[in-house]
Structures are given as C-alpha cells and as structure tokens.
Tab-separated table of C-alpha atoms in Angstrom:
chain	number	residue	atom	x	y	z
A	48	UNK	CA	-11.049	38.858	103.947
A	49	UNK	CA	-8.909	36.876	101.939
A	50	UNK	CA	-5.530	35.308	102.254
A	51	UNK	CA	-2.231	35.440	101.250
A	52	UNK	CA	0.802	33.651	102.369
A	53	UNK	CA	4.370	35.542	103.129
A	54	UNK	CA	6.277	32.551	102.833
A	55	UNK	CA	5.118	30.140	105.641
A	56	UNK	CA	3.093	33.137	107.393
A	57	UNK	CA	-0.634	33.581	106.898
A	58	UNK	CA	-1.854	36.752	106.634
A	59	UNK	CA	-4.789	38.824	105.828
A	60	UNK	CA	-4.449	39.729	101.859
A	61	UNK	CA	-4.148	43.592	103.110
A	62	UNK	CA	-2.873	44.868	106.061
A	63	UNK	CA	-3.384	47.711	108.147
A	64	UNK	CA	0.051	50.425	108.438
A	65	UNK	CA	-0.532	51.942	111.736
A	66	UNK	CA	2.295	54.696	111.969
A	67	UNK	CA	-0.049	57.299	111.342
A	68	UNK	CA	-1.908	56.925	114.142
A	69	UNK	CA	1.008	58.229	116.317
A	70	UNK	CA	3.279	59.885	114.452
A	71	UNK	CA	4.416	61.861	111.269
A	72	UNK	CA	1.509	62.071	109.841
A	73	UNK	CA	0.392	65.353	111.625
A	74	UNK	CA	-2.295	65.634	114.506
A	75	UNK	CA	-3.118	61.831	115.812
A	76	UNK	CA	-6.370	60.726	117.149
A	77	UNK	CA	-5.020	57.907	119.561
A	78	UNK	CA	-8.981	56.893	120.379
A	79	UNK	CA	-9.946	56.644	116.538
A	80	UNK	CA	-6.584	55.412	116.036
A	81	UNK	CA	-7.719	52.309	118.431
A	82	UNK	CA	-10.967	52.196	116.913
A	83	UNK	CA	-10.054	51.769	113.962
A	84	UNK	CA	-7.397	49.246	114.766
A	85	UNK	CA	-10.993	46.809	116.417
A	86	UNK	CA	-12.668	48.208	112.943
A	87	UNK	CA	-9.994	46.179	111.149
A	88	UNK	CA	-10.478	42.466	112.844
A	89	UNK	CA	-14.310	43.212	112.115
A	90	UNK	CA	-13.330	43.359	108.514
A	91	UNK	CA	-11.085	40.618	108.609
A	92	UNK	CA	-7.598	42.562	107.991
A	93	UNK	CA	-5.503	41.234	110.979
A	94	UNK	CA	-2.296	42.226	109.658
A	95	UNK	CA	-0.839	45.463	111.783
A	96	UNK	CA	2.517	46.825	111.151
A	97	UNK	CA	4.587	48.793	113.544
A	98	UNK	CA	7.609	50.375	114.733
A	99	UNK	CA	9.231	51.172	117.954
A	100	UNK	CA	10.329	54.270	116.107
A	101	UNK	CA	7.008	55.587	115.410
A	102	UNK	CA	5.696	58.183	117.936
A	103	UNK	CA	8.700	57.132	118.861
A	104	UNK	CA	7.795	54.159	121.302
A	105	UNK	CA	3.711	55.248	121.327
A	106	UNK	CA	2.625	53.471	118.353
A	107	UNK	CA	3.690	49.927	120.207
A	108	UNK	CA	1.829	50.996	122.986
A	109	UNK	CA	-1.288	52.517	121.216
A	110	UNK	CA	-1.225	48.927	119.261
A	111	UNK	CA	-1.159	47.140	122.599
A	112	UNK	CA	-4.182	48.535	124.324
A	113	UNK	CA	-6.343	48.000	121.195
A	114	UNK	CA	-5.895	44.733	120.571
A	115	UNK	CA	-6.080	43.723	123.986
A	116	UNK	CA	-8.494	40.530	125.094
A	117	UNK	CA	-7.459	39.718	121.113
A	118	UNK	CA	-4.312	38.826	120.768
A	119	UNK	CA	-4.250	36.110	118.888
A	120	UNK	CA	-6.598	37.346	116.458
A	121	UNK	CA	-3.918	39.746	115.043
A	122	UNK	CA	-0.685	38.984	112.976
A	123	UNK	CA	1.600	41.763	114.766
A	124	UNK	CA	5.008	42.797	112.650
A	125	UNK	CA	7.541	45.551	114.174
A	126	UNK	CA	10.522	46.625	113.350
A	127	UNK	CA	13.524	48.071	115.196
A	128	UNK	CA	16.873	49.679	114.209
A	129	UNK	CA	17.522	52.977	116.137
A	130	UNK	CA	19.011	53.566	119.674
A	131	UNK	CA	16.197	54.571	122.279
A	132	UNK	CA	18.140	54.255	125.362
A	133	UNK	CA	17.090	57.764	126.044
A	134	UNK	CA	13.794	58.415	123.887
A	135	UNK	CA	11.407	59.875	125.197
A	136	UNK	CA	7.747	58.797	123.827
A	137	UNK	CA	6.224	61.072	121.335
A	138	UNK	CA	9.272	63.066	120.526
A	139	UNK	CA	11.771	61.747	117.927
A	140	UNK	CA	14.358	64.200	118.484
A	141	UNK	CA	15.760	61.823	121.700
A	142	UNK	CA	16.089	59.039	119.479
A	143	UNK	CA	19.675	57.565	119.204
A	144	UNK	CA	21.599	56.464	116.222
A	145	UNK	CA	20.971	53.112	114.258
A	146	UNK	CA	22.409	49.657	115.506
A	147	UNK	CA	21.809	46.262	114.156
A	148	UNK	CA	23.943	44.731	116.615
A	149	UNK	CA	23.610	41.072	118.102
A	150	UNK	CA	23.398	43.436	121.568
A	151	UNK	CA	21.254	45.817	120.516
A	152	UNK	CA	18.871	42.727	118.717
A	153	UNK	CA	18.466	41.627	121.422
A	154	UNK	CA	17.670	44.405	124.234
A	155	UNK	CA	15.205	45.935	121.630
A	156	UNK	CA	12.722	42.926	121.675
A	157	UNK	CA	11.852	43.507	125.300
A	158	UNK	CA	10.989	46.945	125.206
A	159	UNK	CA	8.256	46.117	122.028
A	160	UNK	CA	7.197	43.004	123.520
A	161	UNK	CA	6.123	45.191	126.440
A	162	UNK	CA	4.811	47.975	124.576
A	163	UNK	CA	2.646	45.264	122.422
A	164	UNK	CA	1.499	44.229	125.849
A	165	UNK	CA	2.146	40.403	124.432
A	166	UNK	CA	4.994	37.798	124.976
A	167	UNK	CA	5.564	36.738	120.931
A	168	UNK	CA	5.806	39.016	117.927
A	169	UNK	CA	5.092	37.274	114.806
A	170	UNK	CA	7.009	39.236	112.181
A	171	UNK	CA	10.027	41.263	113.343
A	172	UNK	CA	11.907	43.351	111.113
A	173	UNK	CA	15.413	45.351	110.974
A	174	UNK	CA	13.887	48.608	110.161
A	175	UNK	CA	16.876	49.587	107.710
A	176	UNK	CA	19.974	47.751	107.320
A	177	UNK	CA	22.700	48.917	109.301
A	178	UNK	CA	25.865	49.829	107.381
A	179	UNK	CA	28.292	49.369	109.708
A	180	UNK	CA	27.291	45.915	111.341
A	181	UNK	CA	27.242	42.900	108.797
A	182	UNK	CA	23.887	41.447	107.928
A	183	UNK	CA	25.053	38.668	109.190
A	184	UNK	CA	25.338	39.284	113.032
A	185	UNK	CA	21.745	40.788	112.936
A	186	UNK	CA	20.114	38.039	111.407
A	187	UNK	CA	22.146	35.532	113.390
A	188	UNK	CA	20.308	37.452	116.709
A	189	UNK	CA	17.482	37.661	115.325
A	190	UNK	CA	17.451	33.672	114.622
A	191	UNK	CA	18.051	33.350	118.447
A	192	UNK	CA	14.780	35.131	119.523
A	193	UNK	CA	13.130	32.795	117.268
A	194	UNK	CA	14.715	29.895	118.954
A	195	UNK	CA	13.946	31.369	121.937
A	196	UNK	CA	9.871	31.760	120.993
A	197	UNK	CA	9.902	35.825	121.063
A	198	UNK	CA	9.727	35.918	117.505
A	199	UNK	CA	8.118	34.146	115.365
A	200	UNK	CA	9.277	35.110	112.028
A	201	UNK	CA	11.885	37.636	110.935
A	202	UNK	CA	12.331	40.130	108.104
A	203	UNK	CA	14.032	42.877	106.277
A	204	UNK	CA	12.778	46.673	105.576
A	205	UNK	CA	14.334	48.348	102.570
A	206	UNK	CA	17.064	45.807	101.887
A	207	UNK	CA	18.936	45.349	99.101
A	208	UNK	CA	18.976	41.880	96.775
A	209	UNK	CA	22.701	41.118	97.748
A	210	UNK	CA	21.929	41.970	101.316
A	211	UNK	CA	18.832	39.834	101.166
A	212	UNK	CA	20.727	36.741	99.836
A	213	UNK	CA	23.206	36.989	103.044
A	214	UNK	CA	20.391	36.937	105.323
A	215	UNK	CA	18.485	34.772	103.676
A	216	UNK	CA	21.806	32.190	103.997
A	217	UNK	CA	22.008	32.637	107.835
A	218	UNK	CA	17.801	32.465	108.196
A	219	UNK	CA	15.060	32.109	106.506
A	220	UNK	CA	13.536	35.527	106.048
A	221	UNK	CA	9.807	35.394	106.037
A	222	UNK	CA	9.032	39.247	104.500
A	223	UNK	CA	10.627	41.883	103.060
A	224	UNK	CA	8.957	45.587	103.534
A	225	UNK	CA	9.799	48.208	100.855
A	226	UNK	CA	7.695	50.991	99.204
A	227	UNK	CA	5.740	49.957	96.175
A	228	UNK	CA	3.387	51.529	94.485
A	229	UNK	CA	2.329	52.898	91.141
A	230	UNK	CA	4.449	55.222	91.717
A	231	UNK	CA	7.581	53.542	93.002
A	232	UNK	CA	8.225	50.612	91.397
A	233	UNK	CA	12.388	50.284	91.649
A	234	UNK	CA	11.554	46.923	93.789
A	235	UNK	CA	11.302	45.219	90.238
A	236	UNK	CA	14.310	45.834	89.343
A	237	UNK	CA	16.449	43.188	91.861
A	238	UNK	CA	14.472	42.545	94.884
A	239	UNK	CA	11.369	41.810	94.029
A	240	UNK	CA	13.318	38.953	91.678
A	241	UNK	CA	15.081	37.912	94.618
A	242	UNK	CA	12.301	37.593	96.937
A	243	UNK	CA	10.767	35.312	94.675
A	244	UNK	CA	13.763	33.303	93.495
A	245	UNK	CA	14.022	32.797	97.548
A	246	UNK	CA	10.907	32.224	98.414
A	247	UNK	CA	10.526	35.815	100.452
A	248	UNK	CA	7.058	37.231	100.677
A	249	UNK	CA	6.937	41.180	99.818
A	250	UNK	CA	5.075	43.582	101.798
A	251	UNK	CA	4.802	46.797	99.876
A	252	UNK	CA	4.513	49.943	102.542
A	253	UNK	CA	2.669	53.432	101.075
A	254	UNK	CA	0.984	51.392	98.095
A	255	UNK	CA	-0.756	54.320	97.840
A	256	UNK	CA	1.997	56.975	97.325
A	257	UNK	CA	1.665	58.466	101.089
A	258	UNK	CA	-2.084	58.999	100.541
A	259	UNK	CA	-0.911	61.267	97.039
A	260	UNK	CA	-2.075	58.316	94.765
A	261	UNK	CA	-5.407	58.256	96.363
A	262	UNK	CA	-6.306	62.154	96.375
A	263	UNK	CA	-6.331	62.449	99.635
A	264	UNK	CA	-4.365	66.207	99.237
A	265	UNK	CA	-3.031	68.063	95.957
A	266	UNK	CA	-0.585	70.163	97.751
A	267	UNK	CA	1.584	70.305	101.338
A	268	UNK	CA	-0.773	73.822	101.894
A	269	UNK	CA	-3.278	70.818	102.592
A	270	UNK	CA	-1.422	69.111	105.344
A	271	UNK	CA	-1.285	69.873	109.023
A	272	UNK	CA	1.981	70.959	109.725
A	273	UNK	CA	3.366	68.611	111.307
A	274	UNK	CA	3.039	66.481	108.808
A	275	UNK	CA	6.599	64.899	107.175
A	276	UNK	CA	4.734	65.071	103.331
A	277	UNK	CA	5.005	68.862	103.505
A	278	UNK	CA	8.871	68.754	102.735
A	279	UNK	CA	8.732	65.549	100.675
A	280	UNK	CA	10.682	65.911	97.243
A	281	UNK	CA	7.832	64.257	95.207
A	282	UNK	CA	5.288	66.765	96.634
A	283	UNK	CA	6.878	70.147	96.250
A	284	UNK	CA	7.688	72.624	93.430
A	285	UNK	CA	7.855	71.347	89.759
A	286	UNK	CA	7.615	67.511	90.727
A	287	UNK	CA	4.379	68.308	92.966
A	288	UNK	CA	2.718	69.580	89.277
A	289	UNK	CA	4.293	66.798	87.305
A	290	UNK	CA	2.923	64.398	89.795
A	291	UNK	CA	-0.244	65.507	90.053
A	292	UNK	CA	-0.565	64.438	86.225
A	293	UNK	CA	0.030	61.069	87.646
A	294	UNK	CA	-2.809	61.310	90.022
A	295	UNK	CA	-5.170	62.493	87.524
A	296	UNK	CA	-4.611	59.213	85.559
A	297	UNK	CA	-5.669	57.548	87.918
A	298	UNK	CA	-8.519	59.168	89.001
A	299	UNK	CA	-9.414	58.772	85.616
A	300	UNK	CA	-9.211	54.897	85.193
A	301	UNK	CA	-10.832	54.584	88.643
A	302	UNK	CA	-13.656	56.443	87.577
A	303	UNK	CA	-13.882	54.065	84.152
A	304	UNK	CA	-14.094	51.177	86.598
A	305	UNK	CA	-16.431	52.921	89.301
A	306	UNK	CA	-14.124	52.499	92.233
A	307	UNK	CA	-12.030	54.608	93.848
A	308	UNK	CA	-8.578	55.759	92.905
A	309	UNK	CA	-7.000	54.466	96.089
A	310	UNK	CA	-9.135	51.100	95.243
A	311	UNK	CA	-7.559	51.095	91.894
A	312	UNK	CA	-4.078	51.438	93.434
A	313	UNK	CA	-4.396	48.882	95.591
A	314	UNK	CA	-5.603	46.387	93.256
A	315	UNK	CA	-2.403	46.625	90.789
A	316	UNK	CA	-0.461	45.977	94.007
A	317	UNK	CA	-2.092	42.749	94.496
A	318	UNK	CA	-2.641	42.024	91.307
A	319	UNK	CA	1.481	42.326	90.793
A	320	UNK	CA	1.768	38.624	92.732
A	321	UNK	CA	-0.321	36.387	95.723
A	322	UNK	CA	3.120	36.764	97.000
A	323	UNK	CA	2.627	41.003	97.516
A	324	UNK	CA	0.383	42.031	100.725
A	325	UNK	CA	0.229	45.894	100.784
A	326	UNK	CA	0.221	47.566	104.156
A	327	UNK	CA	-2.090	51.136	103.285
A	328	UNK	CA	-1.705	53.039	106.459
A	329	UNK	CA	-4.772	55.051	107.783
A	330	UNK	CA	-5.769	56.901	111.231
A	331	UNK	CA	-9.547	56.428	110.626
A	332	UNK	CA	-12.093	53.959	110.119
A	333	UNK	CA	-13.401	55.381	106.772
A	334	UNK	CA	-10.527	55.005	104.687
A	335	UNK	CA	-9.974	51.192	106.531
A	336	UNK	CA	-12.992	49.911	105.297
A	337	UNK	CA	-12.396	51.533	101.435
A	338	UNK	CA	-9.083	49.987	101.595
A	339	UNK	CA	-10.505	46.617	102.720
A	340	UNK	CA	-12.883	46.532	99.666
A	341	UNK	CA	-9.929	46.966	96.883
A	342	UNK	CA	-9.375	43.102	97.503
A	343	UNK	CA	-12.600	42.395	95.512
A	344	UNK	CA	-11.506	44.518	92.908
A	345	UNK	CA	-10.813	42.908	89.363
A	346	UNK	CA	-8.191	44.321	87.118
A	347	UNK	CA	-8.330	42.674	83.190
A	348	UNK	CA	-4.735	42.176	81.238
A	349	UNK	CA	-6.159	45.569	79.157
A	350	UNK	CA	-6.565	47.248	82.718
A	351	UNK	CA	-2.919	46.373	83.642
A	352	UNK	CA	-1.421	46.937	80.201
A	353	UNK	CA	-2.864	50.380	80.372
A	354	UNK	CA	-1.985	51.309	83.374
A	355	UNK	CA	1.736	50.681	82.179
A	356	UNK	CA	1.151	52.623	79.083
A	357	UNK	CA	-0.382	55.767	80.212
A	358	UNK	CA	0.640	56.579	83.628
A	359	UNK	CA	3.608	58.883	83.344
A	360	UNK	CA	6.600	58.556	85.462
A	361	UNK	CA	6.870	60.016	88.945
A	362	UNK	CA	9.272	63.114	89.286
A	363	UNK	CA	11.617	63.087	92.354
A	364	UNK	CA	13.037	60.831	94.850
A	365	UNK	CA	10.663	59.476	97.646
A	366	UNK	CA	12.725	60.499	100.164
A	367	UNK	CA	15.183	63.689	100.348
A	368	UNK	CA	19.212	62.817	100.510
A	369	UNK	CA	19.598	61.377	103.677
A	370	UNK	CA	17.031	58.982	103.490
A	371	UNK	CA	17.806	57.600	100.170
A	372	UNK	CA	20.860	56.706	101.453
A	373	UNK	CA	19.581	54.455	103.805
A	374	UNK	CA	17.495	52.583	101.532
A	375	UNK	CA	18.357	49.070	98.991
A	376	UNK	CA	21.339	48.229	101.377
C-alpha cells in the first residue's frame, strides 16, 4: 500500500472507517467486523478511525481486541466530544451532551486508551467543535496529552477555516476530518485552502457518499432498519431520484474505465491532493479489499475534467437540521 503523509504523520494512502462495524449502520457483525480489521494490515491499510461515540463506547473496544499482539502495526485516530459519564455501550440514547472542555479533554483519553487496549493514540480528534468552550482551551488540553505521551498527534472533525487557524495558533494540528466526496465538496471552499496554507493534512470521511456513490443501495427500502441512511435528506423523496442521476454517472464512467464505481470515487479523492487520505468505512472484508485497489487507479486530466462537467449536483443537505448545525464551526 502506498503512502501519504498528514503533515508529519505517515499513513497508509487509504484508511479503513470502522464505525460501521458497531453502530449506525444497521445489524453489525462484530467477528467480521474484526476480521476484516486483520484483512486490512494484510493489505497494507493501517490507518483505522474511531470514535468513543460509535456503538457508543463498542467500536473502541471492538478495535482493541482486533488489533491486539499488533499494535504498532496500526495508525489508530479517535475522536471524542460527547458526555458518557452515564453511557451505556451499544445504546446512544445514554449519551450526554457535548464538551470540549480542558476537564472533559482530559478524563475522555482514559476511557479510549482503555477501550483501544493501548497506552498512546496516534491521532486524536475533537469530534465536533464545541460552541460554547473556545477552541482554544481544547486544543490547549489536548497539547498537554501530547506532552504527556498519550497522544501523539491531534486534530479537528468538521471545523471551520477560522476555527482551524485558532487551533492551529495554540498547536500544531496534524489532520482535519470532514466529509468529501463527489458529492460533497463544500471543503473547497475555505478549509481545504486553509489546511494547505497551514500545512494540515485532510482526511475526507464517507468519500463514497455513505456507500450511495458506490451502489451499494438505490433506496432506504434497501437498508436494515436500523440503519441512520433511511432518514437521511439526500436519500429520501425528490432528492433520493435526483441523486440517483448522480450515481448513474458514475457508474457510467466507471464502467468506461473497467473499475468499479466506488473505485472511481475513491480515486478523484486522492487524486484531489497527496495531502487527502480518504477513510471509506466498511463492515466486511469484500468491500476492504475493492477499496484497497482504487489506490492503483489512474485518473487522466480528461477523466477529472469530465467528471466536473457531467456529474450533476447533489440535492439536499448531508445531514438533517440539527446536524448541519454542528458542522464548519
């Protein structure tokens, strides 16, 4: 596998987004989940991402058994934000509000460190930047776990380019995580620029538009029901058929260039920057090792100009009202 660099961190040039395996993504399969997770170092993509909110709690723990005995071999990035002085594992009704205070920095890092069954995380994230606590106290505590050798690097999910700058000024921020896709590019806009002009790598989560971009399901009917897709603005009503124009494109050029359409989405991610390391989530070994392949696929200046030319433009927000408002802080 090859390469890529988020700013002084080494990483595999695709990662592997492990939420599904636990959570929100209907039924889970914890014993695929894990072997999928050994499937991964096989193919070289030692890049996991996590959350302590995912399952909630489970995910860290499911992540700690398989890569146990290996360690090392992985490059392990969670993320916390939420309260979960009273969750209870699996069900994310317990979990408490958001806090990125020094305090709550602090206390969270034990519980994943734990979890990961491990005694250093290398990239730890604010999950979503807390409104009411300045960017400033919650990078300054997470510099101190850093100091401290907890943490090895630190980052930013969904942050906005003004927000980024004050972190940035207190620590260096390795990554920032936000969706981007072919179908949800607003990162160019401002913080994609700033990452670069700052020297942040850019991990893009759901580069494959929650599995939609890849083909994986034309319509919530197809989705277990537990599944958060099935309510998901860009997936229902009108905006499901607009969408699904979107999707065909893409099928279409993948077809023209005999790979597959979630290889084709892949490769414009990385092909936007060696800066750019996509995180594709999956719960099973099949869909790992298609993903793993898209890093030997070769997109021409004609493949990328038409891409931009004929793929129409999504229809609806990727997340309903509430979460849009806690996103580009």
């Amino acid at each position: 596998m090859k390469q890529r660099r988020l700013r002084d961190l080494e990483v595999s040039a695709i990662g592997l987004g492990c939420m599904g395996m636990s959570a929100f993504y209907g039924t889970a399969d914890e014993d695929e989940g894990i072997r999928t997770i050994r499937r991964a170092l096989e193919l070289g993509v030692t890049f996991l991402d996590t959350a302590q909110l995912y399952g909630p709690l489970t995910n860290e723990t499911l992540i700690g058994r398989a890569i146990k005995g290996h360690r090392d071999e992985y490059v392990i990035a969670t993320k916390f934000n939420y309260r979960m002085d009273d969750a209870v594992p699996g069900d994310i009704s317990t979990v408490g509000r958001q806090d990125g205070s020094a305090e709550h920095v602090r206390s969270s890092v034990h519980g994943s460190l734990k979890r990961l069954g491990t005694d250093y995380i290398d990239l730890y994230y604010q999950h979503r930047v807390d409104p009411n606590v300045p960017i400033e106290e919650t990078v300054g505590a997470m510099a101190e776990l850093v100091a401290e050798g907890k943490v090895r690097h630190i980052g930013l999910s969904e942050a906005g380019a003004q927000t980024l700058r004050r972190a940035n000024a207190v620590h260096p921020i390795t990554a920032v995580q936000t969706e981007y896709s072919l179908w949800s590019r607003d990162p160019e806009a401002a913080v994609l620029p700033t990452c670069r002009e700052l020297g942040i790598g850019f991990v893009p989560y759901s580069p494959l538009g929650r599995g939609f971009l890849a083909g994986r399901f034309t319509s919530p009917d197809e989705l277990d029901e537990g599944d958060f897709r099935r309510n998901g603005p860009r997936f229902t009503g009108e905006n499901l058929k607009a969408n699904l124009r979107l999707t065909e494109k893409v099928k279409e050029i993948a077809t023209e260039k005999g790979v597959t359409p979630a290889q084709l989405a892949l490769a414009w991610v990385l092909a936007q920057g060696e800066d750019l390391v996509p995180i594709p989530g999956t719960k099973r070994r099949t869909y790992l090792e298609q993903n793993a392949a898209a890093v030997d696929v070769e997109l021409t200046k004609d493949d990328l100009a038409r891409i931009d030319a004929e793929l129409p433009e999504p229809a609806g927000d990727r997340y309903d009202e509430a979460g849009m408002a806690a996103v580009d802080l």
